[in-house]
């Protein structure tokens, strides 16, 4: 999981985004949370995270992402984390 580095904001969004990322990460079984400077997240006025659920160039990831049961499971786990 990647989360936006909102450390320059004094709005508390960074800690809220961290909590959200940790909650979703716990549901999908991922414990890696990295900060980053993502333009798409830096302009948000609410906490936001970027989920990387796999890589299309990796056959196992591609098969998992194309599998409808895996998609349903991931979507359910993400929803539970929110």
mmCIF file of C-alpha atoms in Angstrom:
data_model
loop_
_atom_site.group_PDB
_atom_site.id
_atom_site.type_symbol
_atom_site.label_atom_id
_atom_site.label_comp_id
_atom_site.label_asym_id
_atom_site.label_seq_id
_atom_site.Cartn_x
_atom_site.Cartn_y
_atom_site.Cartn_z
ATOM 1 C CA UNK A 1 0.000 0.000 0.000
ATOM 2 C CA UNK A 2 1.214 3.465 -0.751
ATOM 3 C CA UNK A 3 -0.018 6.536 1.028
ATOM 4 C CA UNK A 4 0.499 10.126 0.077
ATOM 5 C CA UNK A 5 3.027 12.094 2.088
ATOM 6 C CA UNK A 6 0.909 14.933 3.417
ATOM 7 C CA UNK A 7 3.411 15.900 6.083
ATOM 8 C CA UNK A 8 3.525 19.478 4.852
ATOM 9 C CA UNK A 9 -0.195 19.883 5.559
ATOM 10 C CA UNK A 10 -1.259 20.901 9.050
ATOM 11 C CA UNK A 11 -4.721 19.410 8.621
ATOM 12 C CA UNK A 12 -4.091 16.009 10.195
ATOM 13 C CA UNK A 13 -4.790 14.281 6.884
ATOM 14 C CA UNK A 14 -1.517 12.368 6.972
ATOM 15 C CA UNK A 15 -2.325 10.578 10.227
ATOM 16 C CA UNK A 16 -5.866 9.859 9.027
ATOM 17 C CA UNK A 17 -4.527 8.461 5.748
ATOM 18 C CA UNK A 18 -2.084 6.295 7.716
ATOM 19 C CA UNK A 19 -4.915 4.904 9.844
ATOM 20 C CA UNK A 20 -6.963 4.194 6.718
ATOM 21 C CA UNK A 21 -4.013 2.493 5.006
ATOM 22 C CA UNK A 22 -3.295 0.379 8.105
ATOM 23 C CA UNK A 23 -6.939 -0.646 8.386
ATOM 24 C CA UNK A 24 -7.243 -1.647 4.737
ATOM 25 C CA UNK A 25 -3.803 -3.263 4.812
ATOM 26 C CA UNK A 26 -4.891 -5.415 7.742
ATOM 27 C CA UNK A 27 -7.952 -6.560 5.829
ATOM 28 C CA UNK A 28 -6.077 -7.493 2.646
ATOM 29 C CA UNK A 29 -3.091 -8.950 4.491
ATOM 30 C CA UNK A 30 -0.497 -6.327 3.565
ATOM 31 C CA UNK A 31 1.618 -4.588 6.159
ATOM 32 C CA UNK A 32 3.820 -2.410 3.935
ATOM 33 C CA UNK A 33 2.856 1.248 3.922
ATOM 34 C CA UNK A 34 5.074 3.683 2.055
ATOM 35 C CA UNK A 35 4.857 7.416 1.877
ATOM 36 C CA UNK A 36 5.284 9.146 -1.412
ATOM 37 C CA UNK A 37 4.756 12.369 -3.265
ATOM 38 C CA UNK A 38 1.861 11.615 -5.619
ATOM 39 C CA UNK A 39 0.299 14.561 -7.429
ATOM 40 C CA UNK A 40 -3.041 12.757 -7.597
ATOM 41 C CA UNK A 41 -3.147 12.546 -3.793
ATOM 42 C CA UNK A 42 -1.415 15.785 -2.846
ATOM 43 C CA UNK A 43 -4.384 17.909 -3.905
ATOM 44 C CA UNK A 44 -6.977 15.983 -1.883
ATOM 45 C CA UNK A 45 -8.858 17.734 0.889
ATOM 46 C CA UNK A 46 -9.656 14.377 2.523
ATOM 47 C CA UNK A 47 -7.438 11.450 3.542
ATOM 48 C CA UNK A 48 -6.469 9.358 0.545
ATOM 49 C CA UNK A 49 -4.414 6.275 -0.191
ATOM 50 C CA UNK A 50 -3.177 4.586 -3.325
ATOM 51 C CA UNK A 51 -3.508 0.801 -3.394
ATOM 52 C CA UNK A 52 -1.167 -1.257 -5.544
ATOM 53 C CA UNK A 53 -2.848 -4.645 -5.698
ATOM 54 C CA UNK A 54 -0.510 -6.287 -8.162
ATOM 55 C CA UNK A 55 1.480 -5.929 -11.331
ATOM 56 C CA UNK A 56 0.112 -6.942 -14.716
ATOM 57 C CA UNK A 57 3.590 -8.012 -15.833
ATOM 58 C CA UNK A 58 3.670 -10.733 -13.134
ATOM 59 C CA UNK A 59 1.692 -13.792 -14.190
ATOM 60 C CA UNK A 60 0.491 -14.681 -10.663
ATOM 61 C CA UNK A 61 -0.691 -11.119 -10.014
ATOM 62 C CA UNK A 62 -2.360 -10.900 -13.419
ATOM 63 C CA UNK A 63 -4.231 -14.167 -12.917
ATOM 64 C CA UNK A 64 -5.358 -13.089 -9.436
ATOM 65 C CA UNK A 65 -6.511 -9.697 -10.689
ATOM 66 C CA UNK A 66 -8.455 -11.273 -13.567
ATOM 67 C CA UNK A 67 -10.138 -13.856 -11.333
ATOM 68 C CA UNK A 68 -13.658 -12.766 -10.389
ATOM 69 C CA UNK A 69 -13.565 -14.476 -6.977
ATOM 70 C CA UNK A 70 -10.270 -12.741 -6.155
ATOM 71 C CA UNK A 71 -11.710 -9.396 -7.271
ATOM 72 C CA UNK A 72 -14.760 -9.901 -5.046
ATOM 73 C CA UNK A 73 -12.565 -10.879 -2.106
ATOM 74 C CA UNK A 74 -10.262 -7.871 -2.527
ATOM 75 C CA UNK A 75 -13.209 -5.491 -2.917
ATOM 76 C CA UNK A 76 -14.877 -6.901 0.203
ATOM 77 C CA UNK A 77 -11.689 -6.674 2.238
ATOM 78 C CA UNK A 78 -11.070 -3.091 1.108
ATOM 79 C CA UNK A 79 -14.653 -2.158 2.002
ATOM 80 C CA UNK A 80 -14.248 -3.779 5.428
ATOM 81 C CA UNK A 81 -11.052 -1.785 5.968
ATOM 82 C CA UNK A 82 -12.793 1.480 5.177
#
